[in-house]
mmCIF file of C-alpha atoms in Angstrom:
data_model
loop_
_atom_site.group_PDB
_atom_site.id
_atom_site.type_symbol
_atom_site.label_atom_id
_atom_site.label_comp_id
_atom_site.label_asym_id
_atom_site.label_seq_id
_atom_site.Cartn_x
_atom_site.Cartn_y
_atom_site.Cartn_z
ATOM 1 C CA MET A 1 115.485 -34.319 -29.377
ATOM 2 C CA LYS A 2 114.780 -34.499 -25.590
ATOM 3 C CA GLU A 3 112.353 -31.564 -25.695
ATOM 4 C CA LEU A 4 110.322 -33.177 -28.528
ATOM 5 C CA ASP A 5 109.878 -36.166 -26.008
ATOM 6 C CA GLY A 6 108.111 -33.771 -23.609
ATOM 7 C CA LEU A 7 110.621 -34.631 -20.930
ATOM 8 C CA ASP A 8 111.939 -31.574 -18.993
ATOM 9 C CA LYS A 9 114.882 -32.591 -16.984
ATOM 10 C CA ASP A 10 115.021 -29.162 -15.350
ATOM 11 C CA LYS A 11 111.257 -29.107 -14.313
ATOM 12 C CA GLU A 12 111.917 -29.397 -10.655
ATOM 13 C CA LEU A 13 114.954 -26.733 -10.700
ATOM 14 C CA LYS A 14 112.576 -24.253 -12.756
ATOM 15 C CA ILE A 15 109.909 -24.842 -10.134
ATOM 16 C CA GLU A 16 112.207 -24.071 -7.438
ATOM 17 C CA ILE A 17 113.824 -20.890 -9.166
ATOM 18 C CA GLN A 18 110.194 -19.639 -9.731
ATOM 19 C CA ALA A 19 109.359 -20.135 -6.046
ATOM 20 C CA LEU A 20 112.609 -18.298 -4.990
ATOM 21 C CA TYR A 21 111.958 -15.404 -7.280
ATOM 22 C CA ASN A 22 108.339 -15.174 -5.959
ATOM 23 C CA ASP A 23 109.495 -15.562 -2.337
ATOM 24 C CA HIS A 24 111.861 -12.626 -2.728
ATOM 25 C CA LYS A 25 109.541 -10.393 -4.736
ATOM 26 C CA GLY A 26 111.834 -10.334 -7.740
ATOM 27 C CA ASN A 27 114.627 -8.980 -5.935
ATOM 28 C CA TYR A 28 117.003 -11.838 -6.201
ATOM 29 C CA GLY A 29 118.952 -12.189 -9.363
ATOM 30 C CA TYR A 30 120.669 -15.372 -10.747
ATOM 31 C CA ARG A 31 123.557 -15.086 -8.368
ATOM 32 C CA ARG A 32 121.674 -14.973 -5.213
ATOM 33 C CA VAL A 33 119.168 -17.616 -6.656
ATOM 34 C CA SER A 34 122.144 -19.834 -7.375
ATOM 35 C CA LEU A 35 123.484 -19.578 -3.907
ATOM 36 C CA GLU A 36 120.105 -20.201 -2.253
ATOM 37 C CA LEU A 37 119.673 -23.202 -4.600
ATOM 38 C CA ARG A 38 123.040 -24.627 -3.402
ATOM 39 C CA ASN A 39 122.012 -23.914 0.311
ATOM 40 C CA ARG A 40 119.074 -25.965 -0.522
ATOM 41 C CA GLY A 41 120.893 -28.956 -1.676
ATOM 42 C CA PHE A 42 120.930 -28.425 -5.480
ATOM 43 C CA THR A 43 124.177 -28.874 -7.577
ATOM 44 C CA VAL A 44 123.763 -26.263 -10.250
ATOM 45 C CA ASN A 45 125.936 -23.799 -12.046
ATOM 46 C CA HIS A 46 125.094 -20.031 -12.118
ATOM 47 C CA LYS A 47 125.175 -19.959 -15.890
ATOM 48 C CA LYS A 48 122.370 -22.660 -15.950
ATOM 49 C CA VAL A 49 120.307 -20.472 -13.468
ATOM 50 C CA GLN A 50 120.866 -17.453 -15.390
ATOM 51 C CA ARG A 51 119.672 -19.394 -18.728
ATOM 52 C CA LEU A 52 116.640 -20.868 -16.901
ATOM 53 C CA MET A 53 115.591 -17.628 -15.410
ATOM 54 C CA LYS A 54 115.735 -16.010 -18.796
ATOM 55 C CA VAL A 55 113.748 -19.023 -20.331
ATOM 56 C CA LEU A 56 111.283 -18.462 -17.394
ATOM 57 C CA GLY A 57 111.204 -14.769 -18.132
ATOM 58 C CA LEU A 58 112.352 -13.874 -14.746
ATOM 59 C CA SER A 59 114.411 -10.684 -14.637
ATOM 60 C CA THR A 60 115.524 -8.738 -11.581
ATOM 61 C CA ARG A 61 114.378 -5.249 -10.802
ATOM 62 C CA ILE A 62 117.310 -2.907 -10.930
ATOM 63 C CA ARG A 63 117.393 -0.687 -7.748
ATOM 64 C CA ARG A 64 119.016 2.679 -8.530
ATOM 65 C CA LYS A 65 120.671 4.271 -5.603
ATOM 66 C CA ARG A 66 120.360 7.921 -5.470
ATOM 67 C CA LYS A 67 123.279 9.657 -3.574
ATOM 68 C CA TYR A 68 122.338 12.286 -1.247
ATOM 69 C CA SER A 69 123.262 15.778 -2.429
ATOM 70 C CA SER A 70 123.225 18.815 -0.005
ATOM 71 C CA TYR A 71 124.591 21.290 -2.573
ATOM 72 C CA LYS A 72 122.566 24.513 -2.157
ATOM 73 C CA GLU A 73 124.542 26.769 -4.607
ATOM 74 C CA GLU A 74 126.363 30.092 -3.376
ATOM 75 C CA ILE A 75 124.599 30.620 0.099
ATOM 76 C CA GLY A 76 126.460 32.071 2.811
ATOM 77 C CA LYS A 77 130.220 32.430 3.299
ATOM 78 C CA LYS A 78 132.456 29.473 3.104
ATOM 79 C CA ALA A 79 134.548 29.165 6.313
ATOM 80 C CA ASP A 80 138.356 28.650 6.223
ATOM 81 C CA ASN A 81 139.614 25.223 6.804
ATOM 82 C CA LEU A 82 141.404 25.727 10.190
ATOM 83 C CA ILE A 83 141.913 21.838 10.960
ATOM 84 C CA GLN A 84 143.900 21.291 7.698
ATOM 85 C CA ARG A 85 143.359 17.413 8.334
ATOM 86 C CA GLN A 86 145.147 17.529 11.698
ATOM 87 C CA PHE A 87 142.226 15.693 13.291
ATOM 88 C CA GLU A 88 144.015 14.796 16.730
ATOM 89 C CA ALA A 89 143.270 17.066 19.575
ATOM 90 C CA SER A 90 145.501 17.655 22.680
ATOM 91 C CA ARG A 91 142.825 18.444 24.975
ATOM 92 C CA PRO A 92 139.005 17.655 25.247
ATOM 93 C CA MET A 93 136.729 20.023 23.266
ATOM 94 C CA GLU A 94 139.658 21.471 21.417
ATOM 95 C CA LYS A 95 138.334 20.271 18.093
ATOM 96 C CA CYS A 96 134.883 18.915 17.410
ATOM 97 C CA TYR A 97 133.624 17.505 14.198
ATOM 98 C CA THR A 98 130.108 17.280 12.660
ATOM 99 C CA ASP A 99 128.431 16.040 9.534
ATOM 100 C CA VAL A 100 124.837 15.026 8.415
ATOM 101 C CA THR A 101 124.658 11.417 7.290
ATOM 102 C CA GLU A 102 121.588 10.009 5.380
ATOM 103 C CA PHE A 103 120.249 6.477 6.287
ATOM 104 C CA ALA A 104 117.764 4.664 4.198
ATOM 105 C CA ILE A 105 115.216 2.637 6.001
ATOM 106 C CA PRO A 106 114.925 -0.966 4.635
ATOM 107 C CA ASN A 107 111.761 -1.722 2.769
ATOM 108 C CA SER A 108 110.533 1.893 2.838
ATOM 109 C CA THR A 109 110.951 5.014 0.811
ATOM 110 C CA GLN A 110 111.686 7.091 3.931
ATOM 111 C CA LYS A 111 115.189 8.260 4.924
ATOM 112 C CA LEU A 112 116.713 9.444 8.145
ATOM 113 C CA TYR A 113 119.346 11.983 8.808
ATOM 114 C CA LEU A 114 122.006 11.686 11.588
ATOM 115 C CA SER A 115 123.796 14.712 12.905
ATOM 116 C CA PRO A 116 126.461 14.094 15.405
ATOM 117 C CA VAL A 117 129.132 16.000 17.103
ATOM 118 C CA LEU A 118 132.290 14.171 17.733
ATOM 119 C CA ASP A 119 135.042 15.273 20.078
ATOM 120 C CA GLY A 120 138.456 14.840 18.429
ATOM 121 C CA PHE A 121 140.331 14.309 21.645
ATOM 122 C CA ASN A 122 138.743 10.993 22.548
ATOM 123 C CA SER A 123 136.313 10.386 19.641
ATOM 124 C CA GLU A 124 133.316 10.600 21.960
ATOM 125 C CA ILE A 125 130.064 11.664 20.531
ATOM 126 C CA ILE A 126 128.866 14.824 22.541
ATOM 127 C CA ALA A 127 125.373 15.213 20.941
ATOM 128 C CA TYR A 128 123.324 14.153 18.236
ATOM 129 C CA ASN A 129 120.039 14.740 16.251
ATOM 130 C CA LEU A 130 117.929 12.430 14.230
ATOM 131 C CA SER A 131 115.545 13.943 11.636
ATOM 132 C CA THR A 132 113.561 13.023 8.627
ATOM 133 C CA SER A 133 114.924 15.933 6.604
ATOM 134 C CA PRO A 134 118.216 17.427 6.783
ATOM 135 C CA ASN A 135 117.645 21.266 7.628
ATOM 136 C CA LEU A 136 119.161 24.138 9.543
ATOM 137 C CA GLU A 137 116.758 23.326 12.507
ATOM 138 C CA GLN A 138 118.253 19.794 12.873
ATOM 139 C CA VAL A 139 121.622 21.344 12.973
ATOM 140 C CA LYS A 140 120.885 24.227 15.307
ATOM 141 C CA THR A 141 119.227 21.806 17.662
ATOM 142 C CA MET A 142 122.324 19.670 17.648
ATOM 143 C CA LEU A 143 124.779 22.506 18.343
ATOM 144 C CA GLU A 144 122.543 23.735 21.234
ATOM 145 C CA GLN A 145 122.708 20.168 22.832
ATOM 146 C CA ALA A 146 126.542 20.095 22.390
ATOM 147 C CA PHE A 147 127.816 23.514 23.428
ATOM 148 C CA THR A 148 125.466 24.534 26.507
ATOM 149 C CA GLU A 149 128.191 26.183 28.287
ATOM 150 C CA LYS A 150 130.167 29.501 27.490
ATOM 151 C CA HIS A 151 133.722 27.780 28.346
ATOM 152 C CA TYR A 152 133.729 26.523 24.615
ATOM 153 C CA GLU A 153 134.822 29.580 23.336
ATOM 154 C CA ASN A 154 138.302 28.155 22.128
ATOM 155 C CA THR A 155 136.688 25.072 20.562
ATOM 156 C CA SER A 156 137.082 24.586 16.797
ATOM 157 C CA LEU A 157 133.885 22.929 15.108
ATOM 158 C CA HIS A 158 134.855 21.298 11.870
ATOM 159 C CA SER A 159 132.365 20.420 9.046
ATOM 160 C CA ASP A 160 132.307 19.572 5.400
ATOM 161 C CA GLN A 161 129.793 22.568 5.157
ATOM 162 C CA GLY A 162 127.493 20.320 3.382
ATOM 163 C CA TRP A 163 124.571 20.072 5.457
#
């Protein structure tokens, strides 16, 4: 009956929801909109916000996260696992560890790849390389920076072999 009278008791709330949705370019769903409304002094249940967003036709874009995969089939020979999960080292440069980590840049489609070498004795980062693509050149450059001297012949370098 109230709707027939032309009075919309949620008009102010709908305007605020629409403004929040537009301010955040459709990235806020009903949960974040509800929190933001509470921060702005509104007392409103999340279910009501969800219902009003549905009435207004506001749906959040679903951002799918793609996991980085470095699998390159059967290339080369897989090295034996000499470390056997015994990561602590008794002296510097006895055991070193490396991996390539992917970082997504916010508000961009570009990604960066970090390749560090870590000393197992004191967890010190010996060398690192940052690149826009995970490739052999990045890893080679990082290893050349880390192991510049010949006295590292007894050093074990451990990797998940997934660069």
